[in-house]
Amino acid sequence: MGVQTIRTTVQCWLFVAILTACVAGGVTAAFGQQWQLDNLVLDSSQGGHVRVRFGVQCPVEPLKQLLTDEGATVRVGFEAALRRERLLLWEKQEAVARRLYYLKSRALSQEYELKGEGLNKPLVGTELAPLLDKAWSTLEMDLGAWHQLQPGSEYVVDLRIECDRADVPVWLRRALFFWSWDVLPPRTYRLRFRY
């Protein structure tokens, strides 16, 4: 009975390893492709708030393959962080804004669906590139009021973009904690300014 239990445990772990290798095959092909950022600017014209505006373009082919061939759900996150630079200490975080989007494929209708913050209703389309362009060609995130900043200080805005699989079970993420579930490599862009 003890040998049978060990054999079953080994078979389960072997199955998880094979499943991981299969999933990783689609993921590693995407790593040669990158996000493209358009016009990362600060906008101070609306109500005295620090607003970061930008547009992004992402590689469509790795997403298409993952969505249609594997039926995966992809999570895309944008995080903008406003920090004050200090000479002898670490940067002080002043504000953070986040947006999450979920992208999936509808197999029966052969359409793509994008849900997320800032969208009144899910965007649906048969072509992925125009759908993503419509959603992400112009994004705006609020980082608080200008009057909260200290005049004469140096500030940075870090924009981080992440894209990973949202449909990986928690138990698998914990079991394979060393494995990256990124669909596209995360990117961080930095904008410096003096207030």
GROMACS .gro file of N, CA, C and O in nm, residues 56-135:
model
  320
   56VAL      N    1  -0.069   5.246  -2.524
   56VAL     CA    2   0.019   5.130  -2.538
   56VAL      C    3  -0.025   5.044  -2.656
   56VAL      O    4  -0.142   5.038  -2.691
   57GLN      N    5   0.074   4.980  -2.715
   57GLN     CA    6   0.050   4.879  -2.817
   57GLN      C    7   0.122   4.753  -2.771
   57GLN      O    8   0.235   4.759  -2.727
   58CYS      N    9   0.051   4.642  -2.780
   58CYS     CA   10   0.114   4.517  -2.737
   58CYS      C   11   0.122   4.422  -2.855
   58CYS      O   12   0.044   4.433  -2.950
   59PRO      N   13   0.215   4.327  -2.850
   59PRO     CA   14   0.224   4.227  -2.955
   59PRO      C   15   0.097   4.142  -2.956
   59PRO      O   16   0.057   4.087  -2.853
   60VAL      N   17   0.033   4.133  -3.069
   60VAL     CA   18  -0.098   4.067  -3.079
   60VAL      C   19  -0.084   3.916  -3.099
   60VAL      O   20  -0.163   3.839  -3.044
   61GLU      N   21   0.015   3.873  -3.173
   61GLU     CA   22   0.026   3.731  -3.207
   61GLU      C   23   0.037   3.637  -3.087
   61GLU      O   24  -0.033   3.536  -3.082
   62PRO      N   25   0.122   3.667  -2.987
   62PRO     CA   26   0.127   3.576  -2.871
   62PRO      C   27  -0.006   3.570  -2.797
   62PRO      O   28  -0.047   3.464  -2.750
   63LEU      N   29  -0.074   3.683  -2.789
   63LEU     CA   30  -0.205   3.686  -2.723
   63LEU      C   31  -0.307   3.604  -2.801
   63LEU      O   32  -0.383   3.527  -2.743
   64LYS      N   33  -0.308   3.622  -2.932
   64LYS     CA   34  -0.401   3.546  -3.017
   64LYS      C   35  -0.383   3.397  -2.998
   64LYS      O   36  -0.479   3.322  -2.983
   65GLN      N   37  -0.259   3.354  -3.003
   65GLN     CA   38  -0.229   3.211  -2.989
   65GLN      C   39  -0.277   3.158  -2.856
   65GLN      O   40  -0.339   3.052  -2.848
   66LEU      N   41  -0.248   3.231  -2.750
   66LEU     CA   42  -0.286   3.188  -2.616
   66LEU      C   43  -0.438   3.188  -2.598
   66LEU      O   44  -0.494   3.096  -2.540
   67LEU      N   45  -0.504   3.289  -2.651
   67LEU     CA   46  -0.649   3.302  -2.633
   67LEU      C   47  -0.726   3.199  -2.715
   67LEU      O   48  -0.819   3.135  -2.666
   68THR      N   49  -0.689   3.182  -2.840
   68THR     CA   50  -0.766   3.093  -2.927
   68THR      C   51  -0.724   2.947  -2.916
   68THR      O   52  -0.809   2.859  -2.907
   69ASP      N   53  -0.594   2.920  -2.913
   69ASP     CA   54  -0.548   2.781  -2.909
   69ASP      C   55  -0.569   2.717  -2.773
   69ASP      O   56  -0.605   2.599  -2.763
   70GLU      N   57  -0.543   2.792  -2.666
   70GLU     CA   58  -0.549   2.736  -2.532
   70GLU      C   59  -0.673   2.778  -2.453
   70GLU      O   60  -0.697   2.727  -2.345
   71GLY      N   61  -0.748   2.875  -2.504
   71GLY     CA   62  -0.867   2.921  -2.433
   71GLY      C   63  -0.836   2.990  -2.301
   71GLY      O   64  -0.918   2.990  -2.209
   72ALA      N   65  -0.720   3.051  -2.291
   72ALA     CA   66  -0.676   3.114  -2.166
   72ALA      C   67  -0.746   3.248  -2.146
   72ALA      O   68  -0.796   3.310  -2.240
   73THR      N   69  -0.747   3.293  -2.022
   73THR     CA   70  -0.789   3.429  -1.988
   73THR      C   71  -0.663   3.505  -1.949
   73THR      O   72  -0.585   3.459  -1.865
   74VAL      N   73  -0.644   3.621  -2.010
   74VAL     CA   74  -0.523   3.699  -1.989
   74VAL      C   75  -0.558   3.824  -1.908
   74VAL      O   76  -0.657   3.891  -1.937
   75ARG      N   77  -0.476   3.852  -1.807
   75ARG     CA   78  -0.494   3.971  -1.724
   75ARG      C   79  -0.384   4.071  -1.759
   75ARG      O   80  -0.266   4.037  -1.760
   76VAL      N   81  -0.423   4.195  -1.788
   76VAL     CA   82  -0.328   4.302  -1.817
   76VAL      C   83  -0.347   4.410  -1.712
   76VAL      O   84  -0.458   4.458  -1.690
   77GLY      N   85  -0.237   4.446  -1.646
   77GLY     CA   86  -0.244   4.547  -1.541
   77GLY      C   87  -0.153   4.664  -1.572
   77GLY      O   88  -0.040   4.647  -1.617
   78PHE      N   89  -0.206   4.783  -1.549
   78PHE     CA   90  -0.129   4.907  -1.560
   78PHE      C   91  -0.123   4.969  -1.421
   78PHE      O   92  -0.225   4.984  -1.355
   79GLU      N   93  -0.003   5.004  -1.377
   79GLU     CA   94   0.014   5.069  -1.247
   79GLU      C   95   0.102   5.190  -1.264
   79GLU      O   96   0.215   5.180  -1.311
   80ALA      N   97   0.050   5.306  -1.223
   80ALA     CA   98   0.127   5.430  -1.225
   80ALA      C   99   0.153   5.472  -1.081
   80ALA      O  100   0.060   5.480  -1.001
   81ALA      N  101   0.279   5.495  -1.047
   81ALA     CA  102   0.317   5.534  -0.912
   81ALA      C  103   0.392   5.666  -0.917
   81ALA      O  104   0.487   5.680  -0.994
   82LEU      N  105   0.349   5.761  -0.836
   82LEU     CA  106   0.414   5.891  -0.825
   82LEU      C  107   0.501   5.890  -0.699
   82LEU      O  108   0.452   5.861  -0.589
   83ARG      N  109   0.632   5.917  -0.715
   83ARG     CA  110   0.724   5.913  -0.603
   83ARG      C  111   0.809   6.040  -0.600
   83ARG      O  112   0.844   6.093  -0.706
   84ARG      N  113   0.841   6.084  -0.478
   84ARG     CA  114   0.929   6.199  -0.462
   84ARG      C  115   1.070   6.148  -0.437
   84ARG      O  116   1.092   6.063  -0.350
   85GLU      N  117   1.166   6.199  -0.513
   85GLU     CA  118   1.305   6.159  -0.495
   85GLU      C  119   1.364   6.235  -0.377
   85GLU      O  120   1.339   6.353  -0.360
   86ARG      N  121   1.443   6.163  -0.297
   86ARG     CA  122   1.510   6.224  -0.182
   86ARG      C  123   1.658   6.187  -0.188
   86ARG      O  124   1.694   6.081  -0.238
   87LEU      N  125   1.743   6.274  -0.134
   87LEU     CA  126   1.887   6.254  -0.146
   87LEU      C  127   1.937   6.132  -0.070
   87LEU      O  128   2.001   6.046  -0.126
   88LEU      N  129   1.911   6.124   0.058
   88LEU     CA  130   1.971   6.020   0.140
   88LEU      C  131   1.876   5.906   0.172
   88LEU      O  132   1.918   5.804   0.227
   89LEU      N  133   1.751   5.921   0.140
   89LEU     CA  134   1.652   5.819   0.171
   89LEU      C  135   1.591   5.762   0.042
   89LEU      O  136   1.612   5.815  -0.066
   90TRP      N  137   1.514   5.655   0.059
   90TRP     CA  138   1.445   5.599  -0.055
   90TRP      C  139   1.339   5.696  -0.105
   90TRP      O  140   1.295   5.785  -0.032
   91GLU      N  141   1.296   5.673  -0.228
   91GLU     CA  142   1.190   5.757  -0.283
   91GLU      C  143   1.064   5.742  -0.199
   91GLU      O  144   1.032   5.633  -0.151
   92LYS      N  145   0.993   5.852  -0.179
   92LYS     CA  146   0.869   5.848  -0.101
   92LYS      C  147   0.751   5.838  -0.196
   92LYS      O  148   0.733   5.922  -0.285
   93GLN      N  149   0.671   5.735  -0.178
   93GLN     CA  150   0.556   5.715  -0.265
   93GLN      C  151   0.445   5.812  -0.226
   93GLN      O  152   0.403   5.817  -0.112
   94GLU      N  153   0.398   5.889  -0.323
   94GLU     CA  154   0.293   5.987  -0.300
   94GLU      C  155   0.156   5.934  -0.340
   94GLU      O  156   0.057   5.961  -0.272
   95ALA      N  157   0.148   5.863  -0.451
   95ALA     CA  158   0.019   5.814  -0.500
   95ALA      C  159   0.040   5.697  -0.594
   95ALA      O  160   0.144   5.684  -0.657
   96VAL      N  161  -0.062   5.611  -0.601
   96VAL     CA  162  -0.060   5.496  -0.693
   96VAL      C  163  -0.199   5.484  -0.756
   96VAL      O  164  -0.300   5.503  -0.689
   97ALA      N  165  -0.201   5.455  -0.885
   97ALA     CA  166  -0.327   5.429  -0.956
   97ALA      C  167  -0.310   5.299  -1.034
   97ALA      O  168  -0.203   5.274  -1.091
   98ARG      N  169  -0.413   5.216  -1.033
   98ARG     CA  170  -0.406   5.087  -1.102
   98ARG      C  171  -0.528   5.066  -1.190
   98ARG      O  172  -0.638   5.112  -1.157
   99ARG      N  173  -0.507   4.992  -1.297
   99ARG     CA  174  -0.616   4.947  -1.384
   99ARG      C  175  -0.591   4.804  -1.424
   99ARG      O  176  -0.480   4.769  -1.461
  100LEU      N  177  -0.696   4.723  -1.418
  100LEU     CA  178  -0.687   4.583  -1.458
  100LEU      C  179  -0.784   4.556  -1.572
  100LEU      O  180  -0.897   4.605  -1.572
  101TYR      N  181  -0.737   4.476  -1.667
  101TYR     CA  182  -0.820   4.434  -1.780
  101TYR      C  183  -0.811   4.284  -1.794
  101TYR      O  184  -0.707   4.224  -1.768
  102TYR      N  185  -0.921   4.223  -1.838
  102TYR     CA  186  -0.926   4.078  -1.861
  102TYR      C  187  -0.967   4.054  -2.005
  102TYR      O  188  -1.068   4.107  -2.052
  103LEU      N  189  -0.889   3.973  -2.073
  103LEU     CA  190  -0.907   3.945  -2.214
  103LEU      C  191  -0.929   3.796  -2.233
  103LEU      O  192  -0.854   3.715  -2.180
  104LYS      N  193  -1.035   3.761  -2.306
  104LYS     CA  194  -1.060   3.619  -2.334
  104LYS      C  195  -1.121   3.604  -2.472
  104LYS      O  196  -1.164   3.701  -2.534
  105SER      N  197  -1.125   3.481  -2.518
  105SER     CA  198  -1.180   3.448  -2.649
  105SER      C  199  -1.312   3.375  -2.631
  105SER      O  200  -1.324   3.289  -2.545
  106ARG      N  201  -1.409   3.413  -2.711
  106ARG     CA  202  -1.537   3.342  -2.715
  106ARG      C  203  -1.529   3.242  -2.829
  106ARG      O  204  -1.535   3.279  -2.946
  107ALA      N  205  -1.518   3.116  -2.796
  107ALA     CA  206  -1.491   3.012  -2.896
  107ALA      C  207  -1.607   2.997  -2.995
  107ALA      O  208  -1.584   2.982  -3.115
  108LEU      N  209  -1.730   3.001  -2.949
  108LEU     CA  210  -1.843   2.977  -3.039
  108LEU      C  211  -1.862   3.089  -3.140
  108LEU      O  212  -1.885   3.064  -3.258
  109SER      N  213  -1.853   3.212  -3.095
  109SER     CA  214  -1.874   3.325  -3.187
  109SER      C  215  -1.744   3.371  -3.252
  109SER      O  216  -1.747   3.460  -3.337
  110GLN      N  217  -1.631   3.314  -3.212
  110GLN     CA  218  -1.499   3.350  -3.263
  110GLN      C  219  -1.473   3.500  -3.248
  110GLN      O  220  -1.428   3.567  -3.340
  111GLU      N  221  -1.502   3.550  -3.128
  111GLU     CA  222  -1.481   3.690  -3.095
  111GLU      C  223  -1.391   3.700  -2.972
  111GLU      O  224  -1.378   3.606  -2.895
  112TYR      N  225  -1.330   3.816  -2.957
  112TYR     CA  226  -1.250   3.847  -2.839
  112TYR      C  227  -1.329   3.943  -2.751
  112TYR      O  228  -1.401   4.029  -2.801
  113GLU      N  229  -1.311   3.928  -2.620
  113GLU     CA  230  -1.382   4.013  -2.526
  113GLU      C  231  -1.282   4.073  -2.428
  113GLU      O  232  -1.198   4.003  -2.373
  114LEU      N  233  -1.292   4.205  -2.408
  114LEU     CA  234  -1.205   4.277  -2.316
  114LEU      C  235  -1.291   4.347  -2.212
  114LEU      O  236  -1.377   4.428  -2.246
  115LYS      N  237  -1.270   4.313  -2.084
  115LYS     CA  238  -1.340   4.377  -1.973
  115LYS      C  239  -1.237   4.450  -1.890
  115LYS      O  240  -1.122   4.407  -1.880
  116GLY      N  241  -1.279   4.561  -1.828
  116GLY     CA  242  -1.185   4.628  -1.740
  116GLY      C  243  -1.232   4.763  -1.694
  116GLY      O  244  -1.338   4.812  -1.734
  117GLU      N  245  -1.150   4.822  -1.608
  117GLU     CA  246  -1.180   4.953  -1.552
  117GLU      C  247  -1.169   5.060  -1.660
  117GLU      O  248  -1.082   5.055  -1.745
  118GLY      N  249  -1.259   5.153  -1.655
  118GLY     CA  250  -1.261   5.260  -1.754
  118GLY      C  251  -1.345   5.226  -1.877
  118GLY      O  252  -1.364   5.311  -1.963
  119LEU      N  253  -1.394   5.105  -1.885
  119LEU     CA  254  -1.481   5.066  -1.996
  119LEU      C  255  -1.624   5.057  -1.943
  119LEU      O  256  -1.650   4.989  -1.844
  120ASN      N  257  -1.717   5.125  -2.008
  120ASN     CA  258  -1.857   5.121  -1.965
  120ASN      C  259  -1.915   4.981  -1.979
  120ASN      O  260  -1.995   4.938  -1.898
  121LYS      N  261  -1.878   4.914  -2.086
  121LYS     CA  262  -1.923   4.777  -2.110
  121LYS      C  263  -1.809   4.702  -2.177
  121LYS      O  264  -1.716   4.763  -2.230
  122PRO      N  265  -1.812   4.569  -2.175
  122PRO     CA  266  -1.704   4.493  -2.239
  122PRO      C  267  -1.693   4.525  -2.388
  122PRO      O  268  -1.795   4.543  -2.456
  123LEU      N  269  -1.570   4.533  -2.436
  123LEU     CA  270  -1.547   4.551  -2.579
  123LEU      C  271  -1.539   4.415  -2.643
  123LEU      O  272  -1.471   4.325  -2.592
  124VAL      N  273  -1.608   4.397  -2.754
  124VAL     CA  274  -1.613   4.270  -2.824
  124VAL      C  275  -1.581   4.294  -2.971
  124VAL      O  276  -1.630   4.390  -3.031
  125GLY      N  277  -1.499   4.206  -3.030
  125GLY     CA  278  -1.467   4.218  -3.171
  125GLY      C  279  -1.405   4.091  -3.225
  125GLY      O  280  -1.352   4.010  -3.149
  126THR      N  281  -1.412   4.076  -3.356
  126THR     CA  282  -1.356   3.957  -3.420
  126THR      C  283  -1.206   3.971  -3.444
  126THR      O  284  -1.137   3.872  -3.460
  127GLU      N  285  -1.156   4.094  -3.449
  127GLU     CA  286  -1.013   4.120  -3.469
  127GLU      C  287  -0.954   4.174  -3.339
  127GLU      O  288  -1.007   4.268  -3.279
  128LEU      N  289  -0.842   4.117  -3.296
  128LEU     CA  290  -0.784   4.153  -3.167
  128LEU      C  291  -0.712   4.287  -3.170
  128LEU      O  292  -0.727   4.368  -3.077
  129ALA      N  293  -0.637   4.316  -3.275
  129ALA     CA  294  -0.557   4.439  -3.280
  129ALA      C  295  -0.644   4.565  -3.271
  129ALA      O  296  -0.617   4.653  -3.190
  130PRO      N  297  -0.752   4.579  -3.351
  130PRO     CA  298  -0.836   4.698  -3.339
  130PRO      C  299  -0.905   4.709  -3.203
  130PRO      O  300  -0.926   4.819  -3.151
  131LEU      N  301  -0.938   4.595  -3.145
  131LEU     CA  302  -1.003   4.594  -3.013
  131LEU      C  303  -0.910   4.651  -2.906
  131LEU      O  304  -0.950   4.738  -2.828
  132LEU      N  305  -0.784   4.606  -2.906
  132LEU     CA  306  -0.687   4.654  -2.809
  132LEU      C  307  -0.650   4.800  -2.835
  132LEU      O  308  -0.630   4.878  -2.741
  133ASP      N  309  -0.645   4.838  -2.962
  133ASP     CA  310  -0.614   4.977  -2.996
  133ASP      C  311  -0.725   5.070  -2.946
  133ASP      O  312  -0.698   5.178  -2.894
  134LYS      N  313  -0.849   5.027  -2.960
  134LYS     CA  314  -0.962   5.107  -2.912
  134LYS      C  315  -0.957   5.126  -2.762
  134LYS      O  316  -0.986   5.234  -2.710
  135ALA      N  317  -0.918   5.023  -2.690
  135ALA     CA  318  -0.917   5.028  -2.544
  135ALA      C  319  -0.794   5.100  -2.489
  135ALA      O  320  -0.803   5.171  -2.389
   0.00000   0.00000   0.00000
